mmCIF file of C-alpha atoms in Angstrom:
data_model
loop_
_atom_site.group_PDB
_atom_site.id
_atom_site.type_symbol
_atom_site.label_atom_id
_atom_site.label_comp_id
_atom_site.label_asym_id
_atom_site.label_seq_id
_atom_site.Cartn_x
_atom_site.Cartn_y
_atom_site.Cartn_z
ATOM 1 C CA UNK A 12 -6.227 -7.717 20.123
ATOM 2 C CA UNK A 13 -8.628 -5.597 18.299
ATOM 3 C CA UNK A 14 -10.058 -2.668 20.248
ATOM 4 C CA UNK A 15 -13.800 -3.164 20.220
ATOM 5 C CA UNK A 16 -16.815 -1.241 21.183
ATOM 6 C CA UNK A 17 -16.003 2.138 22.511
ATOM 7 C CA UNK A 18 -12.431 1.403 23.634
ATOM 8 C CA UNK A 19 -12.245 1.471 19.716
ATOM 9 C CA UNK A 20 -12.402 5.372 19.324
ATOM 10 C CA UNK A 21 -10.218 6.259 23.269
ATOM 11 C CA UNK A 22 -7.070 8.660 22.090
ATOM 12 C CA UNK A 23 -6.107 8.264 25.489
ATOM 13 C CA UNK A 24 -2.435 8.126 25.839
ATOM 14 C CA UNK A 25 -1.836 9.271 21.985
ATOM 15 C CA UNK A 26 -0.656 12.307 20.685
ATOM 16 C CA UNK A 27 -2.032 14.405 18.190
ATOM 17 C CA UNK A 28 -0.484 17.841 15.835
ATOM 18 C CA UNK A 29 -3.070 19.505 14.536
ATOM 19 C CA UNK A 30 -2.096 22.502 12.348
ATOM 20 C CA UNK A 31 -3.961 25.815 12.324
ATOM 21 C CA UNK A 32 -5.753 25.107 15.638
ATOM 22 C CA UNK A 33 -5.630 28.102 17.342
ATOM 23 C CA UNK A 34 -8.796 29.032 16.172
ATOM 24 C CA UNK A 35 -12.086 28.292 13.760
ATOM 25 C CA UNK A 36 -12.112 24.535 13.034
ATOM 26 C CA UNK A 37 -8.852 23.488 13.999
ATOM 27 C CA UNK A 38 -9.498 24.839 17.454
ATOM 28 C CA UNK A 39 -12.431 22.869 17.661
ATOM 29 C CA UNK A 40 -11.267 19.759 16.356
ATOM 30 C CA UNK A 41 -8.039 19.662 18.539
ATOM 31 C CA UNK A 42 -10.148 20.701 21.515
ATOM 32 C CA UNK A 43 -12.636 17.511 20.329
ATOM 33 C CA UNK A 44 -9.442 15.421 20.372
ATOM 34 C CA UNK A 45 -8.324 16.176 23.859
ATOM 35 C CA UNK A 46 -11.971 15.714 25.127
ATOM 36 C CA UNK A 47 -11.609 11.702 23.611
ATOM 37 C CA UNK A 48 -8.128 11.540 25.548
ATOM 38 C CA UNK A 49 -5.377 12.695 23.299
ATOM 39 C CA UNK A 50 -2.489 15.038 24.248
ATOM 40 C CA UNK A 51 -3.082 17.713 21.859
ATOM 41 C CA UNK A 52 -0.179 19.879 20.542
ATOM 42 C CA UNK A 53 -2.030 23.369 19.338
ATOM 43 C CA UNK A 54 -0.258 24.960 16.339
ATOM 44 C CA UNK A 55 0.027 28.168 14.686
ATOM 45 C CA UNK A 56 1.933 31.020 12.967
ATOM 46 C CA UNK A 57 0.919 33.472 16.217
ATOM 47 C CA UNK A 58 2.712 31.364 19.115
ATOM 48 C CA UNK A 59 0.279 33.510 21.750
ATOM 49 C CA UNK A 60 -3.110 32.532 20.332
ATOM 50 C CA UNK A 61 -1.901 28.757 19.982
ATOM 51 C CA UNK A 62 -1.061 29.077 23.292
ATOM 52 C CA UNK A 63 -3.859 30.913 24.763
ATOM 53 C CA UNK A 64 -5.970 28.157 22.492
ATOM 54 C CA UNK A 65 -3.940 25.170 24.681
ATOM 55 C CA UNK A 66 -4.327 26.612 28.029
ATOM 56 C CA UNK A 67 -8.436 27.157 27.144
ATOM 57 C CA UNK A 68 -8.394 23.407 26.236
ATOM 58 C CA UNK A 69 -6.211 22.353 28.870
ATOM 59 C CA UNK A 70 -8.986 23.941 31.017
ATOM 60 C CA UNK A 71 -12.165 22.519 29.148
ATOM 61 C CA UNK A 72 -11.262 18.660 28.643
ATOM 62 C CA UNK A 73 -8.873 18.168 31.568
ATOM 63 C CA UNK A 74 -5.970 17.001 29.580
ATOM 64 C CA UNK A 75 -2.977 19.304 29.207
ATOM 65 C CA UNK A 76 -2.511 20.807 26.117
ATOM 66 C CA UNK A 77 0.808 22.532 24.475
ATOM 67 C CA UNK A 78 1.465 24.903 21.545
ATOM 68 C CA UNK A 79 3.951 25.072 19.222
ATOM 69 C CA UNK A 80 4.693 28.272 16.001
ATOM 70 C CA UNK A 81 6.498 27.930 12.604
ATOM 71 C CA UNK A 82 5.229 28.825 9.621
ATOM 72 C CA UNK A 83 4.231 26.016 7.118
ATOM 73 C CA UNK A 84 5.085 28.023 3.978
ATOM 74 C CA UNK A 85 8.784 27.916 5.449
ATOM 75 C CA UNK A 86 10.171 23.942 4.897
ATOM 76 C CA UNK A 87 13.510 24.861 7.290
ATOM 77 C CA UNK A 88 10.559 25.928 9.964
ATOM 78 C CA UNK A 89 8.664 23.021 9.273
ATOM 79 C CA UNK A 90 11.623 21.233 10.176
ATOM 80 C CA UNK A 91 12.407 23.092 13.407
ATOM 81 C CA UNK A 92 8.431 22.974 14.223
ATOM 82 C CA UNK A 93 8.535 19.072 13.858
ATOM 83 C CA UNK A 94 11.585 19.100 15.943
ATOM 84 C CA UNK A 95 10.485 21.031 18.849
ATOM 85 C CA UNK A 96 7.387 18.497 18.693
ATOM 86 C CA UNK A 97 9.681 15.645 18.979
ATOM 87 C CA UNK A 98 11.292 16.924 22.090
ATOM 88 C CA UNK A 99 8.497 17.769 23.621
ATOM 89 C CA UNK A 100 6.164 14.546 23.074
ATOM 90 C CA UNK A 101 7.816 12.400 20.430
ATOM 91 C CA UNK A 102 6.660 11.864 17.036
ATOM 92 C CA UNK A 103 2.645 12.451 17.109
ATOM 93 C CA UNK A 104 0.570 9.570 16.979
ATOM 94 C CA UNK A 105 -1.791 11.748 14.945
ATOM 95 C CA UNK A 106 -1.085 14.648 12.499
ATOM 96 C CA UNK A 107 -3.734 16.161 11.520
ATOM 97 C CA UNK A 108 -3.340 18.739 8.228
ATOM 98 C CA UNK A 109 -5.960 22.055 8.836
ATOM 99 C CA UNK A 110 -4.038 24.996 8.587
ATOM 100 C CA UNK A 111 -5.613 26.840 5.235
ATOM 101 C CA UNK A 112 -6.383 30.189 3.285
ATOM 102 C CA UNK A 113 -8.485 31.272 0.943
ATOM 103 C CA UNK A 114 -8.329 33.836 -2.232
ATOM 104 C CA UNK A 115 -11.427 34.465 -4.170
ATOM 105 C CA UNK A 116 -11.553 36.121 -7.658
ATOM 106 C CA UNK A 117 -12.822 35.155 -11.211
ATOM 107 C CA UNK A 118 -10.090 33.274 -12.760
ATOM 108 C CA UNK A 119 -9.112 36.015 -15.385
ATOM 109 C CA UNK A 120 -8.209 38.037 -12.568
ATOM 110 C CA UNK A 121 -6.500 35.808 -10.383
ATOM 111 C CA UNK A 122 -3.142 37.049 -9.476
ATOM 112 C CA UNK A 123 -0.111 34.975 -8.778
ATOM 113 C CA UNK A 124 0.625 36.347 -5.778
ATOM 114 C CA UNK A 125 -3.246 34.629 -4.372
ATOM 115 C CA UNK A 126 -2.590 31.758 -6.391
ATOM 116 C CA UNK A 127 1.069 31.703 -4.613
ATOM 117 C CA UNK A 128 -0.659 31.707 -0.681
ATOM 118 C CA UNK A 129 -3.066 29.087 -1.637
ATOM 119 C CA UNK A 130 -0.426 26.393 -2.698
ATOM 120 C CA UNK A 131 1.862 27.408 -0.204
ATOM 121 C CA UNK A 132 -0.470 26.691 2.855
ATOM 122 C CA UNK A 133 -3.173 24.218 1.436
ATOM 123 C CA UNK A 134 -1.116 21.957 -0.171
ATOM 124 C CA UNK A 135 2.726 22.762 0.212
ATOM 125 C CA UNK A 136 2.137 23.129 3.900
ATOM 126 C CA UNK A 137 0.339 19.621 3.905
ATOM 127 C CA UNK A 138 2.815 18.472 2.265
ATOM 128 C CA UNK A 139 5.876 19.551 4.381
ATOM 129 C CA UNK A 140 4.129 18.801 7.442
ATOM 130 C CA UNK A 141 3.480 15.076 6.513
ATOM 131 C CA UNK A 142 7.031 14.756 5.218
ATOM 132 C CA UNK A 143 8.495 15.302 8.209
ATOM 133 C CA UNK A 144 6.352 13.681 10.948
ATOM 134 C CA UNK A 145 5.705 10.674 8.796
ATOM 135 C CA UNK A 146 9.397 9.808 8.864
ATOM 136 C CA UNK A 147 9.198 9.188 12.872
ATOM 137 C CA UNK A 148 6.052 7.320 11.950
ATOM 138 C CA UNK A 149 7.817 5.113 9.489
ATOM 139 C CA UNK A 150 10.225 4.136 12.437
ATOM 140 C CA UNK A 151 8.023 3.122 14.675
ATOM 141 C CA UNK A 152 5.378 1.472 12.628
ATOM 142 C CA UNK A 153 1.890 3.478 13.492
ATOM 143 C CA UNK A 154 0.685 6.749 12.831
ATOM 144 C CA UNK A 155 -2.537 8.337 11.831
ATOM 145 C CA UNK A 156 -2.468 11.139 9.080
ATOM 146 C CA UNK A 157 -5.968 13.354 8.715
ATOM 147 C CA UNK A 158 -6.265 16.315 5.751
ATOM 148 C CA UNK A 159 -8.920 18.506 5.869
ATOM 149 C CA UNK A 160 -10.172 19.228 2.104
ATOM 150 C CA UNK A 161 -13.562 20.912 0.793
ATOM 151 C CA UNK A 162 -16.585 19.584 -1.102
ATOM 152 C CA UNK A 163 -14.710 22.288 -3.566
ATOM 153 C CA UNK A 164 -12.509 19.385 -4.129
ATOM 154 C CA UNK A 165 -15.574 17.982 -5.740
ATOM 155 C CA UNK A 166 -17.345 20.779 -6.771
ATOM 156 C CA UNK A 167 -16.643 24.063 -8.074
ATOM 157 C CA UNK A 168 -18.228 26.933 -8.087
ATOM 158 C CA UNK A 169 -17.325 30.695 -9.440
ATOM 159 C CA UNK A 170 -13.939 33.108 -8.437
ATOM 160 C CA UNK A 171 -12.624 29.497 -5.971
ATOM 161 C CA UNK A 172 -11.257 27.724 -8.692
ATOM 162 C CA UNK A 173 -7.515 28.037 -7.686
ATOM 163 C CA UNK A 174 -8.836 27.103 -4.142
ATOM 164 C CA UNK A 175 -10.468 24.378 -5.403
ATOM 165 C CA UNK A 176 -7.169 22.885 -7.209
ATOM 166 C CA UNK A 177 -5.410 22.965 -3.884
ATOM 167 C CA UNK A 178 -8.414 21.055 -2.570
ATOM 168 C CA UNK A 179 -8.628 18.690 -5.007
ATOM 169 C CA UNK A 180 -4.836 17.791 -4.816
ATOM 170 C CA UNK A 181 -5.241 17.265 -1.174
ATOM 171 C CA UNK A 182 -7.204 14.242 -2.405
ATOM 172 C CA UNK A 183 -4.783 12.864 -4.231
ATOM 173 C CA UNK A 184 -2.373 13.562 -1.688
ATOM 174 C CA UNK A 185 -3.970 11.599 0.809
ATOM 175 C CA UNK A 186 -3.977 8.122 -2.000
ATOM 176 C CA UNK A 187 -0.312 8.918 -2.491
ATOM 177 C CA UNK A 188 0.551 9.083 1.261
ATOM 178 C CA UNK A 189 -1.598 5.380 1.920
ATOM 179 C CA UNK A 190 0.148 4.472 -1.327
ATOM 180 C CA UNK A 191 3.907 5.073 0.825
ATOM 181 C CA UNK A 192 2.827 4.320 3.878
ATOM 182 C CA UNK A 193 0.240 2.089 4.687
ATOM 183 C CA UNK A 194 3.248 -0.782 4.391
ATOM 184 C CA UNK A 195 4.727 0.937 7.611
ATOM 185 C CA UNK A 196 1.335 0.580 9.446
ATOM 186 C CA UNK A 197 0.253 4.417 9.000
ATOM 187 C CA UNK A 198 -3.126 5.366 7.824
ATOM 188 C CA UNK A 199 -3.782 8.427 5.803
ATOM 189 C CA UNK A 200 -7.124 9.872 5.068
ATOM 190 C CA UNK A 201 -8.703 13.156 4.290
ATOM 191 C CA UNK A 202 -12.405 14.882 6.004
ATOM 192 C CA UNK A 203 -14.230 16.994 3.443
ATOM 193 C CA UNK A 204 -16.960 19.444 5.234
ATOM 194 C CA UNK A 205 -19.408 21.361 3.516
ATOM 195 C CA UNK A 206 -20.437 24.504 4.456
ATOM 196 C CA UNK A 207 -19.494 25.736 8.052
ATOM 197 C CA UNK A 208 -20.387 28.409 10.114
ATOM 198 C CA UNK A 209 -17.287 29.984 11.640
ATOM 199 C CA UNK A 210 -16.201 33.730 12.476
ATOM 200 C CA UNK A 211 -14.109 33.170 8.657
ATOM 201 C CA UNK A 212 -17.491 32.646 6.942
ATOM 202 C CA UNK A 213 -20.080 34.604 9.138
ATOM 203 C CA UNK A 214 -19.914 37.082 5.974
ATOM 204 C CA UNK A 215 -21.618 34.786 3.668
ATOM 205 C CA UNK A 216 -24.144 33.097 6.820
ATOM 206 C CA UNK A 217 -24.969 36.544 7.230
ATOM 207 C CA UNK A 218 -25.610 37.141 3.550
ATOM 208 C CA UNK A 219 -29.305 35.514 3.686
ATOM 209 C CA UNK A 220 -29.485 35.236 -0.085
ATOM 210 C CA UNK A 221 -26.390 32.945 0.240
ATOM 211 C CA UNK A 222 -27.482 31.213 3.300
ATOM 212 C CA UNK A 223 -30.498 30.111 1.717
ATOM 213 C CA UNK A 224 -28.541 28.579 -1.277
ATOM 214 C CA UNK A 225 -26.781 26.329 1.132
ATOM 215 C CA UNK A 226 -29.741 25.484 3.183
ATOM 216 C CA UNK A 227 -31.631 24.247 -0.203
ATOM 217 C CA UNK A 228 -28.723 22.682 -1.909
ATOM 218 C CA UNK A 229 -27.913 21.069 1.601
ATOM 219 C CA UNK A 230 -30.179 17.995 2.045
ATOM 220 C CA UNK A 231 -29.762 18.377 6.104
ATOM 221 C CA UNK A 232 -31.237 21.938 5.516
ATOM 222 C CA UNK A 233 -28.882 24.024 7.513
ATOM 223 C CA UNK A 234 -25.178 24.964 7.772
ATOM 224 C CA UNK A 235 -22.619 22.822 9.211
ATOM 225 C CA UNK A 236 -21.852 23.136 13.362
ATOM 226 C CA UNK A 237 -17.506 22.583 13.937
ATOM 227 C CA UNK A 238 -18.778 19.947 15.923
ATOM 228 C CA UNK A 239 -20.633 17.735 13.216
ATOM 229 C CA UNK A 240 -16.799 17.474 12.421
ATOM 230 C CA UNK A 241 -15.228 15.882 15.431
ATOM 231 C CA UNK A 242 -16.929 12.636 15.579
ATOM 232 C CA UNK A 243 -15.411 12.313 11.913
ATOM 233 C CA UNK A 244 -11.786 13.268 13.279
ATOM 234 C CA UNK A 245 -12.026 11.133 16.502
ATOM 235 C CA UNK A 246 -13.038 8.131 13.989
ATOM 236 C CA UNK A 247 -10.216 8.587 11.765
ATOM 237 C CA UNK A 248 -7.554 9.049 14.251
ATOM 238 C CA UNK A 249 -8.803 6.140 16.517
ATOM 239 C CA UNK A 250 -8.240 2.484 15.870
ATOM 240 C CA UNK A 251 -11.619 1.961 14.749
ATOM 241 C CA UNK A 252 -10.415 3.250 11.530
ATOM 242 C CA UNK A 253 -6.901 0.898 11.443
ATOM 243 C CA UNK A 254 -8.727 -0.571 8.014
ATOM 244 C CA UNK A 255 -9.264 2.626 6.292
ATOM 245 C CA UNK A 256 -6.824 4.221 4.395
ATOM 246 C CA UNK A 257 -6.977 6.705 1.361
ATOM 247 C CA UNK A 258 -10.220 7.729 1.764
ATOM 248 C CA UNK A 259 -12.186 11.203 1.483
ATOM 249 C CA UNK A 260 -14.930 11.247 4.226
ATOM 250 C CA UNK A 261 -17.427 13.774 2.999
ATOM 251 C CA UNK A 262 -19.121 15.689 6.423
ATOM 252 C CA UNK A 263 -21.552 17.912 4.042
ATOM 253 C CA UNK A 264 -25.190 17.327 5.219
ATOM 254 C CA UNK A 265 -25.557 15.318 1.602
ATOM 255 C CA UNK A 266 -24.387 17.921 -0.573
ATOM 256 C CA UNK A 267 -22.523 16.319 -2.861
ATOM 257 C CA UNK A 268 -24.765 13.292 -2.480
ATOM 258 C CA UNK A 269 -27.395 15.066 -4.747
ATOM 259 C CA UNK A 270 -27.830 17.207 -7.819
#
């Protein structure tokens, strides 16, 4: 039977990996998880702030949280990180791919080293990390797979354009994962937020000259909260989204409605 009304978006008694949470927006988002019932597993490369992270949402929503470290530019620690998962909770009902740099500099000046970090986490890391959990997926039939991506997979805009590649192909990733594995029952689809006020962008909020560009090319007016992004997440990894599959949700206020 088909989960209706509310009962459609409960996580409770699922699972969910969410990369790069120990802070910023994958701290929020895994903490928005655990508050609609899921058994969040907090990861990061510094295995004391994922875990300080877990114990503050363990606190917050009432449902234990763990932690686990690797390193997603590392595929043998991918493998290792996935394992430790497994023995801990199983294969996660819900993966969701965060974890994510960014380099800026105009393109004639980009080095390879910058260019290097950015494929390695963005995409690379996305990759890895849906590799390996989606196998365990496969064999059991169900599984929900969420990227995070950028309106700069849309859009560009000066000095970002290497970032925006890896955003872009995180798009495409997402159609190529439904493409595998919606046949085994999995969904796979990808959140795109605007502009966000975090600690990681406070420099350019606080730059009022940049904050007002956003606010007028943002139809809502204002800067994204983290937690205009949850009800998004909680959508996508619930079974009120068991129909969608290979699909960019944009979460931008209606920037890249308009022109």
């Amino acid at each position: 039977m088909i989960p209706r009304g509310i009962a459609a978006f409960d996580l409770t008694g699922r699972t969910a990996l969410v990369s790069g949470s120990g802070q910023g927006i994958g701290r929020a988002l895994a903490e928005g998880l655990a508050a609609a019932g899921a058994r969040v597993i907090v990861h990061g490369r510094d295995g004391a702030k994922a875990a300080t992270a877990a114990a503050e949402i363990t606190e917050s929503t009432g449902v234990a949280a763990l932690s686990v470290a690797f390193d997603l530019t590392d595929s043998a620690a991918v493998d290792d990180g996935i394992a430790e998962v497994e023995r801990m909770v199983g294969t996660p009902d819900i993966l969701v791919n965060n974890a994510g740099v960014q380099r800026r500099a105009p393109i004639a000046e980009f080095s390879d080293e910058d260019w290097d970090a950015l494929v390695a986490t963005n995409l690379s890391g996305a990759f890895r990390l849906s590799r390996g959990v989606a196998r365990g997926m496969v064999a059991r039939g169900s599984g929900k797979i969420i990227s995070i991506g950028s309106v700069q997979s849309q859009l560009a805009r000066p000095s970002i354009a290497a970032y925006s590649a890896t955003k872009g192909a995180i798009v495409m990733l997402t159609k190529g994962l439904c493409a595998d594995l919606a046949p085994h029952g999995i969904q796979a689809n990808a959140i795109a937020p605007g502009y966000f006020e975090t600690a990681l962008t406070r420099p350019l909020v606080d730059d009022e000259e940049f904050s007002a560009w956003v606010r007028s090319r943002t139809p809502a007016g204002r800067w994204g909260d983290v937690q205009d992004l949850v009800g998004a997440l909680v959508f996508l990894s619930a079974p009120a989204s068991d129909f969608v599959n290979g699909q960019t949700l944009f979460v931008d206020g209606g920037m890249t409605a308009v022109v």
